[in-house]
Short mmCIF file of C-alpha atoms in Angstrom, two decimals:
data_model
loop_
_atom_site.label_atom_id
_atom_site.label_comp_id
_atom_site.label_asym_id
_atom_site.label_seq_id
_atom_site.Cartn_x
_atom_site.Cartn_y
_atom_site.Cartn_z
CA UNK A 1 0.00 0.00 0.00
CA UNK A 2 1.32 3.68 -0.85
CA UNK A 3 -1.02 6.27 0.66
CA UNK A 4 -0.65 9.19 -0.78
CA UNK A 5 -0.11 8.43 -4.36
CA UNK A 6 -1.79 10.94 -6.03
CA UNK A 7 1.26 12.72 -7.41
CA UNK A 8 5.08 13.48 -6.34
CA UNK A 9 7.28 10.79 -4.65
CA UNK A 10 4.09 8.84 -3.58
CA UNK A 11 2.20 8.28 -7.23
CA UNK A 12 6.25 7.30 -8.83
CA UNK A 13 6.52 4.77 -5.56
CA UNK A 14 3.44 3.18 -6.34
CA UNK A 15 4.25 3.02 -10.05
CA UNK A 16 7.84 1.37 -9.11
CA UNK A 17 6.31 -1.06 -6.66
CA UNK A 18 4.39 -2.55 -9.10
CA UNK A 19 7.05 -2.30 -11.80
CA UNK A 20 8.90 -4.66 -9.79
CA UNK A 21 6.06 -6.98 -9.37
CA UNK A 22 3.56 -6.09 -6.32
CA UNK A 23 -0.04 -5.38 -6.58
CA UNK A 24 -0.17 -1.89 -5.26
CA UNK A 25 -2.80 0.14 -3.83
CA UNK A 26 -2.63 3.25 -4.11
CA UNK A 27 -4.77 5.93 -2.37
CA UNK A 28 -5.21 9.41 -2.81
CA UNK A 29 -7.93 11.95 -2.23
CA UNK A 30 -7.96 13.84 -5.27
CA UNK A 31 -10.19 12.11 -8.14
CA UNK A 32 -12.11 11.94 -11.23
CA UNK A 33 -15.21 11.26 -9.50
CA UNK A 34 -15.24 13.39 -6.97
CA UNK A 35 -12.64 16.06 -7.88
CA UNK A 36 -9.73 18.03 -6.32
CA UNK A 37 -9.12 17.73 -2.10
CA UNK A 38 -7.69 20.68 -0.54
CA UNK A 39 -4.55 20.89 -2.14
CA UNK A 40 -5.88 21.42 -5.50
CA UNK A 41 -3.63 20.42 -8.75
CA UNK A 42 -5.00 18.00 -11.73
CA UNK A 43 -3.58 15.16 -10.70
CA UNK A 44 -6.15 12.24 -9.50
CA UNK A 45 -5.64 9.09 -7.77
CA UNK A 46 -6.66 7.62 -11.21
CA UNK A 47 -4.07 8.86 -13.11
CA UNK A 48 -1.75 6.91 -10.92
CA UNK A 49 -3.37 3.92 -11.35
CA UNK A 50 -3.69 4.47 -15.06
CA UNK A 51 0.12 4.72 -14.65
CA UNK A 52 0.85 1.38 -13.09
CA UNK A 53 -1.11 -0.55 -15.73
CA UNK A 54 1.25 1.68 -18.44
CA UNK A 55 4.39 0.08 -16.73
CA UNK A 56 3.08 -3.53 -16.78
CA UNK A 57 2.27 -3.45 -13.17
CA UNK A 58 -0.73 -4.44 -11.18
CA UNK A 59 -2.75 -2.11 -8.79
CA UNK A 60 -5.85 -0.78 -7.10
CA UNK A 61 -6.37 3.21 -6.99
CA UNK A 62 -8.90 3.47 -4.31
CA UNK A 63 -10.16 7.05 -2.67
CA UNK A 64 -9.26 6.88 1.01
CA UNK A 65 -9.53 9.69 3.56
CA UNK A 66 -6.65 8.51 6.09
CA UNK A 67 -7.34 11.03 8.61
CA UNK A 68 -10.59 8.80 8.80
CA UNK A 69 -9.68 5.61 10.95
CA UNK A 70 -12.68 4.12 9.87
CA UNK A 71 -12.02 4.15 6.05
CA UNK A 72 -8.56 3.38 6.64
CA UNK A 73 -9.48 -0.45 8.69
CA UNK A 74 -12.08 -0.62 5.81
CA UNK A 75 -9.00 -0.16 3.48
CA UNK A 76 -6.70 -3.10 5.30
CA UNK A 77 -10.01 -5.30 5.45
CA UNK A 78 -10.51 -4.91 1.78
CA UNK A 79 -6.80 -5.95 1.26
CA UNK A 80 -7.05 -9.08 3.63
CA UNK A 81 -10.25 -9.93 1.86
CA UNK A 82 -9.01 -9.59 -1.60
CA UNK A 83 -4.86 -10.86 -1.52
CA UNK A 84 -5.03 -12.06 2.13
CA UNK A 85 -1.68 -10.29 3.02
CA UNK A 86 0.24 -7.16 2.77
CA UNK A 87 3.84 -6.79 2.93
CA UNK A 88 4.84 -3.34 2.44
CA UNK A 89 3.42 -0.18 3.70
CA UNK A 90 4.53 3.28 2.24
CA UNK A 91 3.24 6.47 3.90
CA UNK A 92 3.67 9.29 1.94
CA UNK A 93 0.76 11.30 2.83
CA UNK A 94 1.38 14.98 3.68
CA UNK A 95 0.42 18.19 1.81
CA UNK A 96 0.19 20.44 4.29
CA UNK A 97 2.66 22.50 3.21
CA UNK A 98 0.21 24.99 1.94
CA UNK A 99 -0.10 25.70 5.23
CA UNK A 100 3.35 27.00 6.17
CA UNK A 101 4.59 30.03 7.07
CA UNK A 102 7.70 29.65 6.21
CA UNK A 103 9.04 32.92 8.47
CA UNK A 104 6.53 33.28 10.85
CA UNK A 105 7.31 31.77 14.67
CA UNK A 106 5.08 29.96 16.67
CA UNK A 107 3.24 32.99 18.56
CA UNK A 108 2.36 34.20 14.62
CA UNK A 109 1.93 31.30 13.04
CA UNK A 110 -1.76 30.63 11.67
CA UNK A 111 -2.92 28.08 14.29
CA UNK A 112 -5.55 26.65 12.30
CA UNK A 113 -3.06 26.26 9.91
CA UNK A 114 -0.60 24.60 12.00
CA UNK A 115 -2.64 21.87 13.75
CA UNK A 116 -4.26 21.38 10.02
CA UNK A 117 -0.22 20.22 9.21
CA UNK A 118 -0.19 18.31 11.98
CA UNK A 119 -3.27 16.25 11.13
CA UNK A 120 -2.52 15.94 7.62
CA UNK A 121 1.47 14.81 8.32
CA UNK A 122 1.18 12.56 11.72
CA UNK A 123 -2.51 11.96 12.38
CA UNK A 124 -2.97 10.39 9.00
CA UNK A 125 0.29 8.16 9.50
CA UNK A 126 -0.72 6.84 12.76
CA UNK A 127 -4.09 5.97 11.72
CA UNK A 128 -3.17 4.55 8.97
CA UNK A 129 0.08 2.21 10.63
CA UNK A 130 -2.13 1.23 13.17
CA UNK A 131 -4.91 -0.07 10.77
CA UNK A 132 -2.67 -2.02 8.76
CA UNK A 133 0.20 -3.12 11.06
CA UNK A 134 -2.08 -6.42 12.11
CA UNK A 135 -2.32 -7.76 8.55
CA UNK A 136 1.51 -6.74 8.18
CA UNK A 137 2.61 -8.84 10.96
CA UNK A 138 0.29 -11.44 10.20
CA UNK A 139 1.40 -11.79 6.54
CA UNK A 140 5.40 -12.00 7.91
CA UNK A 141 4.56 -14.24 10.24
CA UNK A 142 2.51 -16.79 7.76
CA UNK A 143 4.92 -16.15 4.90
CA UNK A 144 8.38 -16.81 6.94
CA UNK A 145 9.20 -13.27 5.52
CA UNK A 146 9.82 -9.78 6.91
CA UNK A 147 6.85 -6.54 6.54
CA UNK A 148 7.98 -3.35 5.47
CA UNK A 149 7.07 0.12 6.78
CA UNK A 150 8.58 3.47 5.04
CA UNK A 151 7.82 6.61 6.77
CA UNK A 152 8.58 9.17 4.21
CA UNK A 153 10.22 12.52 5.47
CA UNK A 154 12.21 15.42 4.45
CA UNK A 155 15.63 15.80 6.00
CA UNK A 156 18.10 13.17 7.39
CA UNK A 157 18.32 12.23 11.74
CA UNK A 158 21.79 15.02 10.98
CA UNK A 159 19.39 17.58 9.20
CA UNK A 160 16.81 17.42 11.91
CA UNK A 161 18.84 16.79 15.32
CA UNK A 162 18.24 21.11 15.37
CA UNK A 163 15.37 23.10 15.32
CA UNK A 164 15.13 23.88 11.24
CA UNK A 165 14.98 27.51 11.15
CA UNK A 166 13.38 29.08 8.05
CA UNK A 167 10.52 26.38 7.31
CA UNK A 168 8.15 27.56 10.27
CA UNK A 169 7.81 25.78 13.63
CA UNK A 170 5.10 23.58 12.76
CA UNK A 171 6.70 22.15 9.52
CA UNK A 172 9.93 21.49 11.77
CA UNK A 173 7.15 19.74 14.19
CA UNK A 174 5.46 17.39 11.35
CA UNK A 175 9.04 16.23 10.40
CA UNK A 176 10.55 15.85 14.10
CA UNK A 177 7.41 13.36 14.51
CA UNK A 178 8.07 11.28 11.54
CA UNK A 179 11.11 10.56 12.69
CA UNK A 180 9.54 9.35 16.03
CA UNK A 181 7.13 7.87 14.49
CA UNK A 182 10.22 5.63 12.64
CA UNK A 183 12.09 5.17 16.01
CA UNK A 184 8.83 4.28 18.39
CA UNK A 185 7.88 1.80 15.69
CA UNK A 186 11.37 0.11 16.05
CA UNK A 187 12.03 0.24 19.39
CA UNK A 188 8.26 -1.84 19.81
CA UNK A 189 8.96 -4.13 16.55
CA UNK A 190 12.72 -4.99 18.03
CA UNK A 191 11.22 -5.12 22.07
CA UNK A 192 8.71 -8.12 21.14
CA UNK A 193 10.46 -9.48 18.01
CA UNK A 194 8.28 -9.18 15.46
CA UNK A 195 8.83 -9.36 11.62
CA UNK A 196 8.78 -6.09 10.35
CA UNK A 197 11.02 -3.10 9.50
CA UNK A 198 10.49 0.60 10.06
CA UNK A 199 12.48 2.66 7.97
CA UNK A 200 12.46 6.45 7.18
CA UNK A 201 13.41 7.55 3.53
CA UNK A 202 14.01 11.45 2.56
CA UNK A 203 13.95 12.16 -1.23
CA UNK A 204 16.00 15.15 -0.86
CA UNK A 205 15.03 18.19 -3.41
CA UNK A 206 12.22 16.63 -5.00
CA UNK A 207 11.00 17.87 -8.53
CA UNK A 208 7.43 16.89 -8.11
CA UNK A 209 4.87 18.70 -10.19
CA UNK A 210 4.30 21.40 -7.74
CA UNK A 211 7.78 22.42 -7.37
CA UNK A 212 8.23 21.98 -11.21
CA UNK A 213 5.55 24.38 -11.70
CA UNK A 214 7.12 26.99 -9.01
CA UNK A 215 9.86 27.22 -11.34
CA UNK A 216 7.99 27.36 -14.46
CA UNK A 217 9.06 24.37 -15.64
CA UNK A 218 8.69 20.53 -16.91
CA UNK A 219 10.40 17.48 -16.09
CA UNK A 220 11.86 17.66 -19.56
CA UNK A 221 13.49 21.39 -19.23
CA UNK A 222 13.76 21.61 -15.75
CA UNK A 223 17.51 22.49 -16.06
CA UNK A 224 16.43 25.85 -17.64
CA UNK A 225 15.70 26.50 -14.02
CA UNK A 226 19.33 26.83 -13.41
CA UNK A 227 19.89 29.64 -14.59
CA UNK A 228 18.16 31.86 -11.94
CA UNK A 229 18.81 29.38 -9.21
CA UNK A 230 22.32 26.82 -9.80
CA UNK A 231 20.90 25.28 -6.44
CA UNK A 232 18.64 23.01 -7.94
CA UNK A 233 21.10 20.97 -9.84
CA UNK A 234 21.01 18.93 -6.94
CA UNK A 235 17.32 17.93 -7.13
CA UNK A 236 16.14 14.85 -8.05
CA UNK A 237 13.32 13.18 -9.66
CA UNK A 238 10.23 11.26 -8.15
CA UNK A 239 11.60 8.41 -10.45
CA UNK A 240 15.06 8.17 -8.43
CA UNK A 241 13.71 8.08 -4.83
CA UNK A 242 10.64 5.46 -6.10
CA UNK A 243 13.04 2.81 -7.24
CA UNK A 244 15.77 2.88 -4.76
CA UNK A 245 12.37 2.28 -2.00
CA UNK A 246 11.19 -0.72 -4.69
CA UNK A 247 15.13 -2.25 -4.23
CA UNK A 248 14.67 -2.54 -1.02
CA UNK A 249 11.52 -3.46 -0.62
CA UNK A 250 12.93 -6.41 -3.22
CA UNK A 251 16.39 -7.17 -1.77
CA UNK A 252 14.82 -7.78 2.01
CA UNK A 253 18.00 -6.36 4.06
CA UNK A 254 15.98 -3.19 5.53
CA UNK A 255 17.40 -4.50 8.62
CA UNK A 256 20.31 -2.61 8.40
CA UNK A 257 18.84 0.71 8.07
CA UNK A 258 15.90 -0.16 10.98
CA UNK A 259 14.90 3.04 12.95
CA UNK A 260 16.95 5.72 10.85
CA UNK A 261 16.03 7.59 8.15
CA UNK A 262 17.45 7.10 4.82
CA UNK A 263 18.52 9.42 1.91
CA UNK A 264 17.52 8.68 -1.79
CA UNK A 265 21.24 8.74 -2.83
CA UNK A 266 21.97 6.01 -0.24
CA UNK A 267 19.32 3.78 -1.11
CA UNK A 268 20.86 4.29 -4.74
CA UNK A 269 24.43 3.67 -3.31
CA UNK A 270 23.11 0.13 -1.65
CA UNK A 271 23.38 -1.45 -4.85
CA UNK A 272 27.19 -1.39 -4.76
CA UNK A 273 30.39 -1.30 -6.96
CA UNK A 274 28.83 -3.63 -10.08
CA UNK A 275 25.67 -3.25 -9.67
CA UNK A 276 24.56 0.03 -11.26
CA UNK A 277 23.70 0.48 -14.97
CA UNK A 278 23.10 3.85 -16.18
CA UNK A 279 19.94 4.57 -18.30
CA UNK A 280 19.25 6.99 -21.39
CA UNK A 281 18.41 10.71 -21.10
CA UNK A 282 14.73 10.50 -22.97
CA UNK A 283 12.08 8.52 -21.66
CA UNK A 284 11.23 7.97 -17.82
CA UNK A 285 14.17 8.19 -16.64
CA UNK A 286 15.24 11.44 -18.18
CA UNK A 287 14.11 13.13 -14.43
CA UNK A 288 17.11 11.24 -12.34
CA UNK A 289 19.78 13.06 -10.80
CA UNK A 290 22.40 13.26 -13.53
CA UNK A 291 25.68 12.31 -11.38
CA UNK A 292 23.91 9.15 -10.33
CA UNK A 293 21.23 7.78 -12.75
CA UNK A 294 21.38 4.77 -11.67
CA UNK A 295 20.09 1.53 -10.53
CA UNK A 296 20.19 -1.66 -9.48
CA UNK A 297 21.09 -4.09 -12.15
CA UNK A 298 18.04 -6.62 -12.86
CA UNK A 299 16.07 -4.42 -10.20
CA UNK A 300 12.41 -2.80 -11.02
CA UNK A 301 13.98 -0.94 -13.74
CA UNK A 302 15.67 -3.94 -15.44
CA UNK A 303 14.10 -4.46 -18.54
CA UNK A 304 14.44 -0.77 -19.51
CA UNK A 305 16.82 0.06 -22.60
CA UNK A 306 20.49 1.26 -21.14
CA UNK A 307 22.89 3.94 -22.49
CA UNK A 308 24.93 6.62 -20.94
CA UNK A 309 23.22 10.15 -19.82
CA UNK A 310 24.63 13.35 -20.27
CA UNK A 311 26.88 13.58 -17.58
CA UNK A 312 27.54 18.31 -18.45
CA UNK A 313 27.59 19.84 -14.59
CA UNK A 314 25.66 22.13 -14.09
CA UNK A 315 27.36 25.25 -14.71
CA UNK A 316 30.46 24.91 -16.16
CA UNK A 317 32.52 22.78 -14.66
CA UNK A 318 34.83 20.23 -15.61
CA UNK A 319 33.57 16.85 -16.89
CA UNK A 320 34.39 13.01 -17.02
CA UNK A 321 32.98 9.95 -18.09
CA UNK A 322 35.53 7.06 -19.00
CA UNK A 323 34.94 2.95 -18.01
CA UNK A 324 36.30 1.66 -15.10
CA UNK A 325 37.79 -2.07 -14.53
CA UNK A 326 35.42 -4.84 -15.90
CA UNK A 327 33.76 -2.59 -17.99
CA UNK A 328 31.99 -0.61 -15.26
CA UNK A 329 31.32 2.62 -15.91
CA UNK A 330 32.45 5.47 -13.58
CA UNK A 331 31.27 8.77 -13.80
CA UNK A 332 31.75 12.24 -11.81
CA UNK A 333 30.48 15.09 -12.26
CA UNK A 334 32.62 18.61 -11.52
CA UNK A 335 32.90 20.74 -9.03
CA UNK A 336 31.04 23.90 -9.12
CA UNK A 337 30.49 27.74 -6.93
CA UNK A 338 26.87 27.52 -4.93
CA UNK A 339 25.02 30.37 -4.99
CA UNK A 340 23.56 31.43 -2.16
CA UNK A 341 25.94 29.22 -0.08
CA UNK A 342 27.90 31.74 1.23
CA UNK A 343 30.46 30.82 -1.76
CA UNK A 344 31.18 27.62 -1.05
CA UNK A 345 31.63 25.26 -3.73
CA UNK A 346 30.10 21.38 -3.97
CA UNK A 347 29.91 17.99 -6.31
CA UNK A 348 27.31 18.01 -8.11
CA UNK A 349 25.48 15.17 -6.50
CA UNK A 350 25.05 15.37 -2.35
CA UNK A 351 26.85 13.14 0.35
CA UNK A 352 27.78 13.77 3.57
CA UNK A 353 30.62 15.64 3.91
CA UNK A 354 30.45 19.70 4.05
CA UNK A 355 30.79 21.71 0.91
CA UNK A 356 34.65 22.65 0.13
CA UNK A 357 36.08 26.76 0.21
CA UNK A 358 37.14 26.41 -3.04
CA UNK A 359 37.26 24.36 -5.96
CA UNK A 360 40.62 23.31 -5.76
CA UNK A 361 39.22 21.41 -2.35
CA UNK A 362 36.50 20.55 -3.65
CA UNK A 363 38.08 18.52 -6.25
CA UNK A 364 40.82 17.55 -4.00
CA UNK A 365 37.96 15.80 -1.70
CA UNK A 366 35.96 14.63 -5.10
CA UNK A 367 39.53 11.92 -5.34
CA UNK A 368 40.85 10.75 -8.73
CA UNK A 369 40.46 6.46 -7.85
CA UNK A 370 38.55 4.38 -9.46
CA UNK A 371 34.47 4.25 -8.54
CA UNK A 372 35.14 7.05 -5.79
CA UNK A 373 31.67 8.98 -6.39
CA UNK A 374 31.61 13.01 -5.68
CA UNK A 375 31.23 12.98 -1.15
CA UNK A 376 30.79 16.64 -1.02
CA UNK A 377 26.94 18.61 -0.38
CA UNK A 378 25.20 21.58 -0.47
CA UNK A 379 25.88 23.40 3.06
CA UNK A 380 22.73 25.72 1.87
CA UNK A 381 20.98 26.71 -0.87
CA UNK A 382 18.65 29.74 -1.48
CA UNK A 383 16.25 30.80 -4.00
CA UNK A 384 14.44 27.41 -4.49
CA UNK A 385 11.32 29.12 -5.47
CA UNK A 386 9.71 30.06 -2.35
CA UNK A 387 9.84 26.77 -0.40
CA UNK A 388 12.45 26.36 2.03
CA UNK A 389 11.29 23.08 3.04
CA UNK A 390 12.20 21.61 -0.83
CA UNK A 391 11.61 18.04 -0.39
CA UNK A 392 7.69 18.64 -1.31
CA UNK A 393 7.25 14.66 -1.76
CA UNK A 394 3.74 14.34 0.20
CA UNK A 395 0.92 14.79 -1.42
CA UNK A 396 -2.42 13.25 -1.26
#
């Protein structure tokens, strides 16, 4: 199940789940029948569906309301009726965004507002966890296999261990109980040993259709963007979070990541030295992050035609592309000046380590060996179009 999968990270999840071979449902509140919910846009619940049957996949497009705990058990008693188990559960719901104000502190804040986030961004994911979680652990438990929960997020544990200034208290709040939400789950799976995983996944800069549209762009020509703001090189497509969560739902080692919350470059980094392949610029995967469109090898994307992307930084800086041993290709992408981050220069793609004071660092830190992938990020970018928050991946 993916609630939320009316558009952003939550309709490409669904689509990639059932890519890979699982009879999705995917819920939304926003339809064709019965028309837009509160956060407005064209998308419907439909379209998603219509888009898992494009990509050979199975699913169910249902309207739910999962701040209703009624319609949600009526959901999970549908499932167990109709497939008698459920193994992974994807909660992507948010949208309350709208609702921000981004520089506004608590005392000035729109209270309605607030508590409105609140109800659309942890109310909905508890009701909804608790409805399902029975059938979850029943299914592991009948099946010899291990249940899945992903609690998507914005921001890593790092990112969030401080109050986030600059995206308003109560969008701080939703994403501080997310993570909870992730870490209570664990402690009480791991405290009674039961067969399922809790994991929380952040997309990073997500170009979903709303923040495409806040820069006046598509996901073809979304690099014209650029030009006014170099920052959001380091976005990434719906596409490239959706199938790293389908490899792991697939590979069944979420173990190792149990309790934390997990970026969409290192869910594309599990699949390890000779096991990416790189896919073309046109077609569905034209949206992925160009320093690391990749995936795993014979993974939900593995019938798709391969080739090797345009691998031009951003703006201007130096580029390589040459095969590594065995015929693996490695690819980098240059180092380049940050606007808005205080000067500070980064790779293209974003790690962990803090952005370099120059470029001579930076490319220092990048290393020359084999397979070494750019380690350097973004301490800050600005001018992203209004939304400080950027991930903008929830939305029912």
């Amino acid at each position: 199940m993916v609630a939320g999968a009316t558009r952003g990270a939550g309709r490409a999840i669904a689509v990639e789940l059932a890519r890979a071979g699982l009879h999705v449902y995917a819920t939304g509140r926003s339809s064709r029948a019965s028309g837009a919910s509160e956060i407005g846009g064209p998308e419907t619940v439909e379209e998603t569906g219509d888009l898992i049957g494009a990509a050979g996949g199975s699913g169910t497009a249902l309207v739910v309301d999962h701040e209703d705990p009624a319609a949600v058990e009526g959901l999970a008693a549908a499932i167990d009726r109709d497939h008698g188990r459920l193994d992974v559960l994807v909660n992507d719901i948010f949208g309350g965004d709208r609702y921000a104000e981004w520089d506004k502190p608590l005392w000035e804040h729109d209270w309605q507002g607030g508590l409105r986030m609140l109800q659309m961004g942890v109310h909905t994911h508890l009701i909804t966890t608790r409805a399902v979680m029975p059938l979850l652990l029943r299914t592991a438990a009948d099946r010899g296999t291990r249940g899945l929960v992903v609690e998507m997020t914005d921001g890593t544990s790092q990112a969030n261990a401080e109050y986030r200034r600059n995206v308003g208290f109560y969008y701080d709040l939703v994403k501080a109980n997310v993570e909870r939400i992730v870490k209570g789950l664990d402690a009480e799976l791991k405290d009674r040993n039961l067969p399922v995983t809790a994991v929380g996944v952040t997309p990073g800069w997500l170009r979903s259709e709303k923040m495409l549209a806040n820069f006046g762009v598509t996901g073809e020509n979304w690099r014209d963007a650029l030009v006014k703001t170099p920052g959001f090189a380091i976005s990434g497509s719906p596409a490239y979070v959706a199938r790293g969560i389908a490899a792991l739902a697939a590979a069944g080692d979420a173990g190792r990541w149990a309790g934390t919350i997990v970026s969409a470059r290192q869910l594309a980094d599990a699949c390890g030295p000779g096991q990416l392949s790189l896919v073309p610029r046109s077609g569905p995967d034209a949206q992925a992050p160009r320093s690391h469109r990749a995936r795993c090898a014979g993974g939900p994307c593995g019938n798709e035609p391969q080739g090797i992307p345009s691998l031009e930084p951003a703006s201007g800086g130096a580029r390589e592309h040459s095969s590594g041993q065995n015929g693996q290709e490695r690819h980098e992408v240059g180092c380049r000046r940050i606007r808005g981050a205080g000067g500070r220069w980064s790779a293209h793609d974003a790690s962990t380590e803090p952005a370099a004071a120059s470029a001579e660092e930076c490319n220092a830190a990048r290393g020359t060996r084999e397979g070494n992938p750019p380690r350097l990020r973004v301490e800050a970018v600005q001018g992203n179009g209004g939304i400080p928050g950027t991930a903008d991946h929830h939305q029912g």
